[in-house]
Coordinates of C-alpha atoms in Angstrom, one line a residue:
M1099 CA -69.8 25.9 2.0
T1100 CA -72.1 22.8 2.0
I1101 CA -71.5 20.0 -0.4
T1102 CA -73.9 17.2 -0.9
A1103 CA -73.5 13.9 -3.0
E1104 CA -75.6 10.8 -3.7
S1105 CA -74.7 7.0 -3.1
Q1106 CA -73.2 6.0 -6.2
T1107 CA -77.2 4.2 -7.1
T1108 CA -78.0 7.7 -8.4
P1109 CA -76.5 10.5 -10.4
I1110 CA -73.8 12.3 -8.2
R1111 CA -74.4 16.2 -8.0
T1112 CA -73.6 19.1 -5.9
V1113 CA -77.1 20.7 -4.3
G1114 CA -77.8 22.8 -1.4
A1115 CA -78.2 22.0 2.6
A1116 CA -81.6 20.9 2.2
V1117 CA -81.6 17.2 1.4
R1118 CA -84.8 15.1 0.5
A1119 CA -85.4 11.7 1.5
E1120 CA -86.5 10.6 -1.5
M1121 CA -83.0 11.7 -3.2
G1122 CA -81.7 8.2 -1.3
P1123 CA -78.9 8.2 0.9
T1124 CA -76.3 11.1 1.3
I1125 CA -73.2 12.6 2.7
T1126 CA -73.6 16.6 3.5
I1127 CA -70.4 18.4 4.0
T1128 CA -71.4 20.8 7.0
G1129 CA -67.8 21.8 7.8
T1130 CA -66.0 25.2 6.9
M1131 CA -64.4 24.5 3.2
H1132 CA -60.9 25.6 4.3
D1133 CA -57.6 26.3 1.5
R1134 CA -57.5 23.3 -0.6
F1135 CA -60.4 21.2 1.0
T1136 CA -61.8 20.4 -2.3
D1137 CA -58.6 18.4 -3.4
I1138 CA -59.9 15.9 -0.8
L1139 CA -63.7 16.4 -0.7
T1140 CA -64.3 16.0 -4.4
P1141 CA -67.7 14.9 -5.7
D1142 CA -66.2 11.6 -6.5
A1143 CA -64.8 11.0 -3.0
I1144 CA -68.0 12.2 -1.3
A1145 CA -70.0 9.7 -3.3
F1146 CA -67.6 6.8 -2.2
L1147 CA -68.1 8.1 1.3
T1148 CA -71.9 8.1 0.8
E1149 CA -71.8 4.1 -0.6
L1150 CA -69.8 3.0 2.7
H1151 CA -72.1 4.1 4.8
H1152 CA -75.4 3.3 2.6
R1153 CA -73.5 -0.3 3.2
F1154 CA -72.1 -0.4 6.3
A1155 CA -73.3 2.3 8.9
G1156 CA -76.0 0.1 10.1
R1157 CA -73.6 -2.7 10.9
R1158 CA -71.5 -0.2 12.7
H1159 CA -74.2 0.6 15.2
D1160 CA -74.8 -3.0 15.9
R1161 CA -71.5 -3.7 17.0
L1162 CA -71.2 -1.0 19.2
A1163 CA -74.4 -2.2 20.9
D1164 CA -72.5 -5.3 21.3
R1165 CA -69.8 -3.6 23.0
M1166 CA -72.3 -2.0 25.3
R1167 CA -73.8 -5.3 26.2
R1168 CA -70.2 -7.0 26.6
R1169 CA -69.2 -4.5 29.0
F1170 CA -72.5 -4.8 31.1
E1171 CA -71.8 -8.2 31.4
I1172 CA -68.3 -8.0 32.3
G1173 CA -69.0 -5.2 34.8
N1174 CA -72.0 -7.7 36.2
G1175 CA -69.6 -10.6 36.9
H1176 CA -69.5 -12.3 34.0
D1177 CA -65.5 -12.5 33.1
P1178 CA -64.9 -12.9 29.3
R1179 CA -63.7 -16.1 28.1
F1180 CA -62.3 -17.8 25.1
R1181 CA -65.7 -18.5 22.8
E1182 CA -67.0 -22.1 22.7
D1183 CA -68.6 -21.2 19.2
T1184 CA -65.4 -20.1 17.5
A1185 CA -63.2 -23.0 18.9
H1186 CA -63.1 -24.8 15.7
I1187 CA -61.2 -21.6 14.2
R1188 CA -58.6 -21.8 17.1
D1189 CA -58.4 -25.4 16.8
D1190 CA -57.8 -25.6 12.8
A1191 CA -54.1 -25.6 12.2
D1192 CA -54.5 -25.1 8.8
W1193 CA -55.6 -21.5 7.7
R1194 CA -53.0 -18.8 7.5
V1195 CA -53.3 -15.1 7.0
A1196 CA -52.1 -13.1 3.6
G1197 CA -49.3 -11.9 5.5
A1198 CA -47.0 -8.7 4.8
G1199 CA -47.6 -6.6 1.9
P1200 CA -45.0 -5.3 -0.7
G1201 CA -43.1 -2.8 1.8
L1202 CA -44.0 -4.6 5.0
E1203 CA -41.7 -7.1 5.1
D1204 CA -39.5 -5.7 7.4
R1205 CA -41.2 -4.1 10.2
R1206 CA -38.5 -3.9 12.9
V1207 CA -38.9 -0.2 14.0
E1208 CA -41.7 1.6 13.7
I1209 CA -42.6 5.6 14.3
T1210 CA -46.1 6.8 15.2
G1211 CA -47.1 10.3 14.9
P1212 CA -50.0 12.5 13.6
T1213 CA -50.4 13.6 10.2
D1214 CA -49.7 16.9 10.4
P1215 CA -47.4 18.4 7.6
K1216 CA -44.3 18.8 9.8
M1217 CA -44.7 15.6 11.2
T1218 CA -45.7 13.7 8.4
I1219 CA -42.4 15.1 7.1
N1220 CA -40.2 14.2 10.5
A1221 CA -41.7 10.7 10.3
L1222 CA -40.7 10.3 6.6
N1223 CA -37.1 11.4 7.2
S1224 CA -36.9 9.4 10.5
G1225 CA -35.1 6.0 9.2
A1226 CA -38.0 4.0 10.6
K1227 CA -39.2 1.2 8.4
V1228 CA -43.1 1.7 8.9
W1229 CA -44.8 5.2 9.9
L1230 CA -48.3 4.7 11.7
A1231 CA -49.8 7.8 10.0
D1232 CA -52.4 8.7 13.0
Q1233 CA -55.7 10.2 12.4
E1234 CA -56.5 8.6 15.9
D1235 CA -55.2 8.6 19.6
A1236 CA -52.0 11.2 18.2
T1237 CA -54.7 13.4 16.3
S1238 CA -56.9 16.0 17.8
P1239 CA -60.0 15.9 15.3
T1240 CA -60.6 19.4 14.7
W1241 CA -61.9 19.6 10.8
Q1242 CA -58.6 21.3 9.9
N1243 CA -56.6 18.5 11.5
V1244 CA -59.2 16.0 9.7
I1245 CA -58.9 16.9 6.5
G1246 CA -55.6 18.9 6.6
G1247 CA -53.9 15.6 7.5
Q1248 CA -55.5 14.1 4.4
L1249 CA -53.8 16.5 2.5
S1250 CA -50.5 15.7 4.1
L1251 CA -50.9 12.1 3.3
R1252 CA -52.0 13.1 -0.4
D1253 CA -49.2 15.3 -1.0
A1254 CA -46.6 12.9 0.8
I1255 CA -47.7 10.2 -0.9
R1256 CA -47.1 12.0 -4.5
G1257 CA -43.8 13.5 -3.7
E1258 CA -45.5 16.8 -3.2
L1259 CA -45.3 17.5 0.4
V1260 CA -43.8 21.1 1.9
F1261 CA -44.0 22.7 5.0
T1262 CA -43.0 26.3 5.7
S1263 CA -42.4 27.3 9.2
P1264 CA -43.6 30.9 10.4
E1265 CA -39.9 31.9 10.2
G1266 CA -39.9 31.1 6.7
K1267 CA -37.8 27.9 6.4
E1268 CA -39.0 25.0 4.1
Y1269 CA -38.8 21.5 5.1
R1270 CA -39.1 18.3 2.5
V1271 CA -38.8 15.0 2.7
T1272 CA -35.3 14.2 1.8
A1273 CA -34.7 10.5 2.6
E1274 CA -34.1 8.4 -0.2
Q1275 CA -35.7 5.7 1.7
T1276 CA -39.0 6.5 3.4
P1277 CA -41.0 4.3 5.7
T1278 CA -43.9 2.5 4.1
I1279 CA -47.1 4.4 5.3
V1280 CA -49.8 2.7 7.2
M1281 CA -52.7 4.7 8.3
R1282 CA -54.9 4.5 11.5
P1283 CA -58.2 5.9 11.0
R1284 CA -60.2 6.6 14.3
G1285 CA -62.0 4.2 16.1
W1286 CA -66.0 2.7 15.4
H1287 CA -67.2 4.5 18.6
L1288 CA -66.2 8.0 17.1
T1289 CA -68.4 10.4 14.8
E1290 CA -67.4 13.1 12.3
K1291 CA -69.8 16.1 13.1
N1292 CA -68.6 18.1 10.3
I1293 CA -70.0 15.7 7.9
D1294 CA -73.9 14.6 7.8
F1295 CA -75.2 11.3 6.5
T1296 CA -78.9 10.8 5.6
D1297 CA -80.0 7.2 5.0
R1298 CA -82.7 6.2 2.7
V1299 CA -85.6 6.8 5.1
G1300 CA -84.3 10.7 5.6
R1301 CA -82.7 9.6 9.1
T1302 CA -79.6 12.2 9.2
M1303 CA -76.8 11.3 11.9
S1304 CA -73.2 12.4 12.1
A1305 CA -71.0 10.4 10.0
S1306 CA -68.5 7.5 11.1
A1307 CA -65.3 9.0 11.9
S1308 CA -63.8 5.4 10.8
L1309 CA -65.6 5.5 7.3
T1310 CA -64.4 9.1 7.1
D1311 CA -61.1 8.8 7.7
F1312 CA -60.7 5.2 5.7
G1313 CA -62.6 6.2 3.0
L1314 CA -61.1 9.3 2.2
Y1315 CA -57.3 8.1 2.4
F1316 CA -58.4 4.9 0.4
F1317 CA -59.8 6.5 -2.5
H1318 CA -57.5 9.2 -2.9
N1319 CA -54.2 6.9 -2.4
A1320 CA -54.8 3.6 -3.1
Q1321 CA -53.9 3.5 -6.8
A1322 CA -50.8 5.9 -6.2
L1323 CA -49.7 3.8 -3.5
I1324 CA -49.9 0.3 -5.7
D1325 CA -47.9 2.2 -8.6
S1326 CA -45.5 3.1 -6.1
G1327 CA -44.8 -0.4 -5.1
Q1328 CA -46.7 -0.6 -1.7
G1329 CA -50.3 -0.1 -1.2
P1330 CA -53.7 1.1 1.1
Y1331 CA -52.2 -0.5 4.7
F1332 CA -54.2 0.5 7.8
Y1333 CA -54.1 0.3 11.3
L1334 CA -57.3 -0.9 13.0
P1335 CA -57.8 0.3 16.4
K1336 CA -60.2 -0.4 19.1
I1337 CA -61.5 -3.6 18.1
E1338 CA -63.6 -5.5 20.6
S1339 CA -64.5 -8.8 18.6
S1340 CA -64.2 -11.0 15.4
E1341 CA -67.6 -9.3 14.4
E1342 CA -65.7 -6.2 14.2
A1343 CA -63.0 -7.6 12.2
R1344 CA -65.4 -9.2 9.7
L1345 CA -67.1 -5.8 9.3
W1346 CA -63.8 -4.3 8.4
N1347 CA -62.8 -6.8 6.1
D1348 CA -66.3 -6.5 4.3
I1349 CA -65.4 -2.7 4.1
F1350 CA -61.9 -3.7 2.4
S1351 CA -63.7 -6.0 -0.2
F1352 CA -66.4 -4.0 -1.0
S1353 CA -63.4 -0.8 -1.6
E1354 CA -61.3 -3.0 -3.7
E1355 CA -64.0 -3.9 -5.9
Y1356 CA -65.5 -0.3 -6.1
I1357 CA -62.0 1.1 -7.5
G1358 CA -60.9 -1.9 -9.6
I1359 CA -58.2 -3.3 -7.6
P1360 CA -57.7 -6.9 -6.7
H1361 CA -59.1 -8.7 -3.6
G1362 CA -56.5 -8.5 -0.9
T1363 CA -54.6 -5.8 -1.9
I1364 CA -55.3 -3.9 1.5
R1365 CA -53.8 -5.0 4.4
A1366 CA -54.5 -4.6 8.0
T1367 CA -52.8 -4.7 11.1
V1368 CA -54.9 -4.5 14.4
L1369 CA -54.1 -3.4 17.8
I1370 CA -55.0 -5.6 20.0
E1371 CA -55.8 -2.7 22.8
T1372 CA -58.8 -4.1 24.5
L1373 CA -59.6 -7.0 26.8
P1374 CA -62.5 -8.5 24.6
A1375 CA -60.2 -8.9 21.7
A1376 CA -57.9 -10.4 23.9
F1377 CA -59.8 -13.4 24.1
E1378 CA -60.2 -13.6 19.8
M1379 CA -56.9 -12.8 18.2
D1380 CA -57.4 -16.1 16.1
E1381 CA -60.8 -15.3 15.1
I1382 CA -59.9 -11.7 14.5
L1383 CA -57.0 -12.9 12.4
Y1384 CA -59.4 -15.4 10.8
E1385 CA -62.1 -12.9 10.1
L1386 CA -59.4 -10.5 8.0
R1387 CA -57.4 -13.2 6.6
D1388 CA -57.3 -12.1 3.1
H1389 CA -56.4 -8.7 4.0
C1390 CA -54.5 -9.0 7.4
A1391 CA -50.9 -8.4 7.8
G1392 CA -50.0 -8.9 11.7
L1393 CA -51.5 -7.5 15.3
N1394 CA -50.2 -5.2 17.5
A1395 CA -49.7 -4.9 21.3
G1396 CA -51.5 -1.6 21.9
R1397 CA -50.2 -1.7 25.7
W1398 CA -51.4 1.6 26.7
D1399 CA -55.1 1.0 25.4
Y1400 CA -55.1 -2.4 26.8
I1401 CA -54.6 -1.2 30.4
F1402 CA -57.1 1.5 29.9
S1403 CA -59.7 -1.2 28.4
I1404 CA -59.0 -3.5 31.9
I1405 CA -59.7 -0.6 34.1
K1406 CA -62.8 0.4 32.3
N1407 CA -64.3 -2.9 31.9
Y1408 CA -63.4 -3.8 35.8
R1409 CA -63.7 -0.5 37.2
G1410 CA -66.6 -1.5 39.6
R1411 CA -65.6 -5.1 40.3
G1412 CA -63.5 -4.3 43.5
A1413 CA -60.3 -4.1 45.2
R1414 CA -59.0 -7.1 43.4
F1415 CA -58.9 -5.5 40.2
V1416 CA -57.6 -2.2 41.1
L1417 CA -54.5 -1.6 39.6
P1418 CA -51.5 1.0 41.4
D1419 CA -50.0 4.1 40.1
R1420 CA -49.8 4.1 36.1
S1421 CA -45.9 3.9 36.4
K1422 CA -46.0 0.8 38.2
V1423 CA -48.1 -1.1 35.7
T1424 CA -45.1 -2.2 33.3
M1425 CA -45.1 -5.0 30.4
T1426 CA -43.2 -7.2 33.2
V1427 CA -46.5 -7.5 35.4
P1428 CA -47.7 -11.2 34.7
F1429 CA -51.0 -10.5 33.3
M1430 CA -49.1 -8.0 30.4
R1431 CA -46.7 -10.9 29.9
A1432 CA -49.6 -13.3 29.4
Y1433 CA -51.2 -11.3 27.0
T1434 CA -48.1 -10.2 24.9
E1435 CA -46.8 -14.0 24.9
L1436 CA -50.1 -15.1 23.6
L1437 CA -50.3 -12.4 20.9
V1438 CA -46.9 -13.6 19.6
K1439 CA -47.9 -17.2 19.7
T1440 CA -51.0 -16.5 18.0
C1441 CA -49.2 -14.3 15.2
H1442 CA -47.0 -16.7 14.5
K1443 CA -49.1 -19.7 14.1
R1444 CA -51.2 -17.9 11.5
G1445 CA -48.1 -16.3 9.4
A1446 CA -48.9 -12.8 11.0
Y1447 CA -46.2 -10.2 12.1
A1448 CA -46.2 -9.5 15.8
I1449 CA -45.8 -5.9 16.3
G1450 CA -44.6 -4.8 20.2
G1451 CA -45.7 -1.7 22.1
M1452 CA -44.7 2.1 22.3
S1453 CA -41.5 3.5 23.7
A1454 CA -43.1 7.3 24.3
F1455 CA -39.6 8.8 25.9
I1456 CA -39.2 12.1 24.4
P1457 CA -35.1 12.8 24.8
N1458 CA -34.3 15.5 27.5
R1459 CA -31.9 17.9 25.6
R1460 CA -31.4 19.7 28.9
D1461 CA -30.3 16.7 31.0
P1462 CA -28.2 14.1 29.5
E1463 CA -28.2 11.8 32.2
V1464 CA -32.2 11.8 32.3
T1465 CA -31.6 10.8 28.6
D1466 CA -28.8 8.0 29.3
R1467 CA -31.5 6.3 31.9
A1468 CA -34.3 6.6 29.6
L1469 CA -32.8 5.2 26.7
E1470 CA -31.4 2.0 28.9
K1471 CA -35.2 1.6 29.7
V1472 CA -35.8 1.7 25.8
S1473 CA -33.4 -0.9 25.1
A1474 CA -34.1 -3.0 27.9
D1475 CA -37.9 -2.9 26.7
K1476 CA -37.1 -3.7 23.1
R1477 CA -34.8 -6.6 23.7
R1478 CA -37.4 -8.3 25.9
E1479 CA -39.9 -7.8 22.8
A1480 CA -36.8 -9.0 20.2
N1481 CA -36.2 -12.0 22.3
D1482 CA -40.0 -12.6 22.9
G1483 CA -40.3 -13.4 19.4
F1484 CA -41.9 -10.0 17.8
D1485 CA -41.0 -9.0 14.5
G1486 CA -41.1 -5.2 14.9
T1487 CA -42.0 -2.5 17.8
W1488 CA -43.1 1.0 18.2
V1489 CA -41.0 4.3 18.8
A1490 CA -43.1 7.7 19.5
H1491 CA -39.4 9.7 18.4
P1492 CA -36.8 9.5 15.8
D1493 CA -33.8 9.8 18.3
L1494 CA -35.4 6.2 19.9
I1495 CA -34.9 4.4 16.2
P1496 CA -31.2 3.4 16.8
A1497 CA -32.1 2.0 20.1
A1498 CA -34.8 -0.2 19.2
Q1499 CA -33.4 -1.4 15.8
S1500 CA -30.0 -2.4 17.4
E1501 CA -31.7 -4.6 19.8
F1502 CA -34.0 -6.1 16.9
D1503 CA -31.3 -6.6 14.5
A1504 CA -29.4 -8.1 17.4
V1505 CA -31.9 -11.1 17.2
L1506 CA -33.0 -10.6 13.5
G1507 CA -30.1 -10.4 11.9
D1508 CA -30.6 -10.0 7.9
R1509 CA -33.8 -11.9 8.5
P1510 CA -37.0 -9.4 8.1
H1511 CA -39.0 -11.4 10.7
Q1512 CA -38.9 -14.0 12.8
L1513 CA -42.3 -15.7 11.9
D1514 CA -40.5 -19.5 12.2
R1515 CA -40.8 -18.7 16.2
Q1516 CA -43.6 -20.2 16.9
R1517 CA -43.6 -20.0 20.5
D1518 CA -45.1 -23.4 21.0
D1519 CA -43.8 -23.1 24.9
V1520 CA -46.6 -20.8 25.6
E1521 CA -49.7 -21.5 27.1
V1522 CA -52.1 -18.8 28.4
T1523 CA -55.2 -19.6 30.5
A1524 CA -58.3 -17.0 30.7
E1525 CA -57.2 -16.5 34.3
Q1526 CA -53.5 -15.6 33.4
L1527 CA -55.0 -12.5 31.0
L1528 CA -57.3 -11.8 34.0
D1529 CA -54.9 -11.8 36.9
L1530 CA -54.2 -8.1 37.8
R1531 CA -52.6 -8.4 41.0
I1532 CA -49.2 -6.5 41.1
G1533 CA -48.6 -6.0 44.8
R1534 CA -47.9 -2.6 44.5
P1535 CA -49.5 0.6 46.3
I1536 CA -51.2 3.9 45.3
T1537 CA -49.1 6.4 46.2
A1538 CA -50.3 10.4 46.3
K1539 CA -47.5 11.4 43.6
G1540 CA -49.3 8.6 41.7
V1541 CA -52.9 10.2 42.0
R1542 CA -51.3 13.9 41.3
D1543 CA -49.2 12.5 38.3
N1544 CA -52.7 10.9 36.5
V1545 CA -54.9 14.6 37.4
S1546 CA -51.5 16.7 35.9
V1547 CA -51.2 14.6 32.7
A1548 CA -54.8 13.9 32.0
I1549 CA -55.5 17.6 32.4
R1550 CA -52.5 19.0 30.6
Y1551 CA -53.1 16.7 27.7
I1552 CA -56.8 17.5 27.8
E1553 CA -56.1 21.1 27.4
A1554 CA -53.5 20.7 24.2
W1555 CA -56.2 18.3 22.6
L1556 CA -58.5 21.1 22.8
R1557 CA -56.2 23.3 21.2
G1558 CA -56.1 21.0 18.7
L1559 CA -52.5 19.0 19.5
G1560 CA -53.1 15.2 20.1
A1561 CA -49.5 14.1 20.4
V1562 CA -47.9 16.0 23.8
A1563 CA -44.8 15.8 25.0
I1564 CA -45.4 16.1 28.8
D1565 CA -42.5 15.4 31.6
D1566 CA -40.4 13.6 28.9
L1567 CA -42.9 11.6 27.5
M1568 CA -45.1 11.5 24.3
E1569 CA -48.8 11.6 25.8
D1570 CA -51.4 10.7 23.6
A1571 CA -55.5 10.1 24.6
A1572 CA -54.7 6.5 25.5
T1573 CA -52.3 7.6 28.1
A1574 CA -54.8 10.3 29.4
E1575 CA -57.4 7.5 29.4
I1576 CA -55.4 5.4 31.9
S1577 CA -55.1 8.7 34.1
R1578 CA -58.4 9.5 34.0
S1579 CA -59.8 6.0 34.4
Q1580 CA -57.7 5.2 37.4
V1581 CA -58.7 8.2 39.1
W1582 CA -62.2 7.0 39.0
Q1583 CA -61.7 3.4 39.8
W1584 CA -59.7 5.1 42.8
I1585 CA -62.3 6.9 44.0
H1586 CA -65.2 4.5 43.6
Q1587 CA -63.5 1.4 44.9
D1588 CA -62.8 3.7 48.1
R1589 CA -58.8 3.6 47.8
R1590 CA -56.0 4.6 50.2
T1591 CA -52.9 6.4 49.2
E1592 CA -49.7 4.4 50.7
E1593 CA -49.4 8.0 52.8
G1594 CA -52.9 7.3 54.5
E1595 CA -55.2 9.7 52.3
R1596 CA -58.6 8.4 51.5
I1597 CA -58.7 9.1 47.3
T1598 CA -62.1 11.1 47.2
A1599 CA -63.6 13.5 44.4
E1600 CA -62.6 16.3 47.5
Y1601 CA -59.0 15.3 47.7
V1602 CA -58.6 15.0 43.8
E1603 CA -60.6 18.5 43.5
E1604 CA -57.4 20.0 45.9
M1605 CA -55.0 18.9 43.3
I1606 CA -57.0 20.1 40.2
T1607 CA -56.9 23.7 42.3
E1608 CA -53.5 23.3 42.9
L1609 CA -52.6 22.4 39.4
L1610 CA -54.7 25.1 37.7
A1611 CA -52.9 27.7 40.2
Q1612 CA -49.6 26.8 39.3
T1613 CA -49.7 26.4 35.7
P1614 CA -48.9 29.3 33.4
R1615 CA -51.2 30.5 30.8
T1616 CA -51.4 32.2 27.3
D1617 CA -54.3 33.7 25.7
S1618 CA -55.3 30.5 23.6
S1619 CA -55.2 28.3 26.8
R1620 CA -57.9 26.5 27.7
F1621 CA -57.0 25.1 31.4
D1622 CA -60.4 25.8 32.9
D1623 CA -61.9 23.9 29.9
A1624 CA -59.9 21.0 30.3
A1625 CA -60.2 20.7 34.0
D1626 CA -64.1 20.7 33.3
V1627 CA -63.9 17.9 31.2
F1628 CA -61.6 15.9 33.9
R1629 CA -64.1 16.6 36.2
E1630 CA -66.9 15.0 34.2
V1631 CA -64.8 11.9 33.1
A1632 CA -63.1 11.2 36.3
L1633 CA -65.3 12.5 39.2
Q1634 CA -68.8 12.2 38.3
P1635 CA -70.6 9.1 39.4
E1636 CA -71.0 8.1 35.6
F1637 CA -68.1 6.5 33.6
P1638 CA -68.1 8.2 30.1
A1639 CA -66.7 5.0 27.8
F1640 CA -64.2 7.6 26.1
L1641 CA -63.1 10.9 27.3
T1642 CA -62.8 12.1 23.9
A1643 CA -66.8 11.8 23.4
P1644 CA -67.6 15.1 25.9
A1645 CA -64.4 16.7 25.0
Y1646 CA -65.3 16.3 20.9
A1647 CA -67.9 18.8 21.8
R1648 CA -66.0 21.4 23.2
L1649 CA -63.2 21.4 20.5
L1650 CA -66.2 21.7 17.8
S1651 CA -67.0 24.9 19.7
E1652 CA -63.5 26.5 19.4
N1653 CA -62.1 24.8 15.9
N1654 CA -63.7 24.1 12.9

């Protein structure tokens, strides 16, 4: 079934697949229409998507070109710096952001997770203050997951969501107080290949995944969320500049006007998870100030961004085993302390990073040791001034909340803690010296985690429990990018082995030989994707780009 709708500038109607350029900009749904998809892909919603793409798709391409230019400059020795042309924004002490919207006043513990029905119910029953409803790194973007996730959110917001297990057991939202929903759309770099956009001159391209995820969720749920006493709230991923923040702000303003809600109703929390964005925190807040609630320290993607940008700059920029790059190493301390100071100066909430441990019910001692680490991590964040934090599993909520309760007490935040003691320089943000080795185990763990995660992703799973940790696309990115960098920077393990493509290939062969298979397993495909993104001379900016083509071939 193919559904096409035109821009609001012409009458909305359903037509066939052949779209003529003179009809004006159009959105065409090319993916299979599964059960209830028409509840989301309505003619009016498609018309809204068409208008979003007509107005903003070109600017998205401009911002992606800026990213490529910036990576080229860093790769050629031009380190990022605090911008001179925006110094007046940083120096102006008077401006503030909009701050918390209704239902976002207390964010001390946020749970993250994908938007399938079962995980949606689990999150809403978890007892967290906020749920990051993740259409991005924790979701494999099969067509079923993309639109099915929108259905889960729509039904949950209206109190209609029910999940029936294969055994026939029904699950519902039973909590009296459910978390405030903050939805995370996919990043600017991703496309939705089940939706085509044809512009006014007849050029057809895949739709923007960001505009698709945002547009469908906002169009269907904004008013219902307002009526419930909250609002349409978003986490913005992978932002690299204030110009990208300005683009999102313009999208928000247009969307509010389009459906007739007050300017500033939308609230956004920006993930500072790229190296360039760390140098523009003030500017990002400023561009989004009418719609901004805060910033989040997206630690895993931030580490990935550093490796990606400095992968070819020599031994000084090579990080050790992933497990050794903790939040207490100097460059991560500088990044998080700058984030808290910047947020509180502007009246924005500072939200801490992910604790991804999954309780091991077979080994209570493993769980107890891990919970001690989780508590220590959250204690550090609360004492540093963060207003809230992330966890990946409901069982981590009590440990995280107790640490923030100890610091916050009855207060919903600690915006009054200005962190005037913090002064962070560009050199501190770029000081990657850790002084720890690369080990054979570290290489093997990266190969194992990346391939096992990609295999699950290709089967439609975006958040995967591996070795007692919840892995998502960000942690898989660290794993494969470290392998690529270690090979191309001619590194050796602590044991003396030179890290080469051949050395890694032996580990791949060993992993594939030892891993049990089922009829639905896709380990051979996953290994091929890993070879493409970790062992080839070229470095794909995101592993999900080459993986997406294989995903489409099996899941539609």
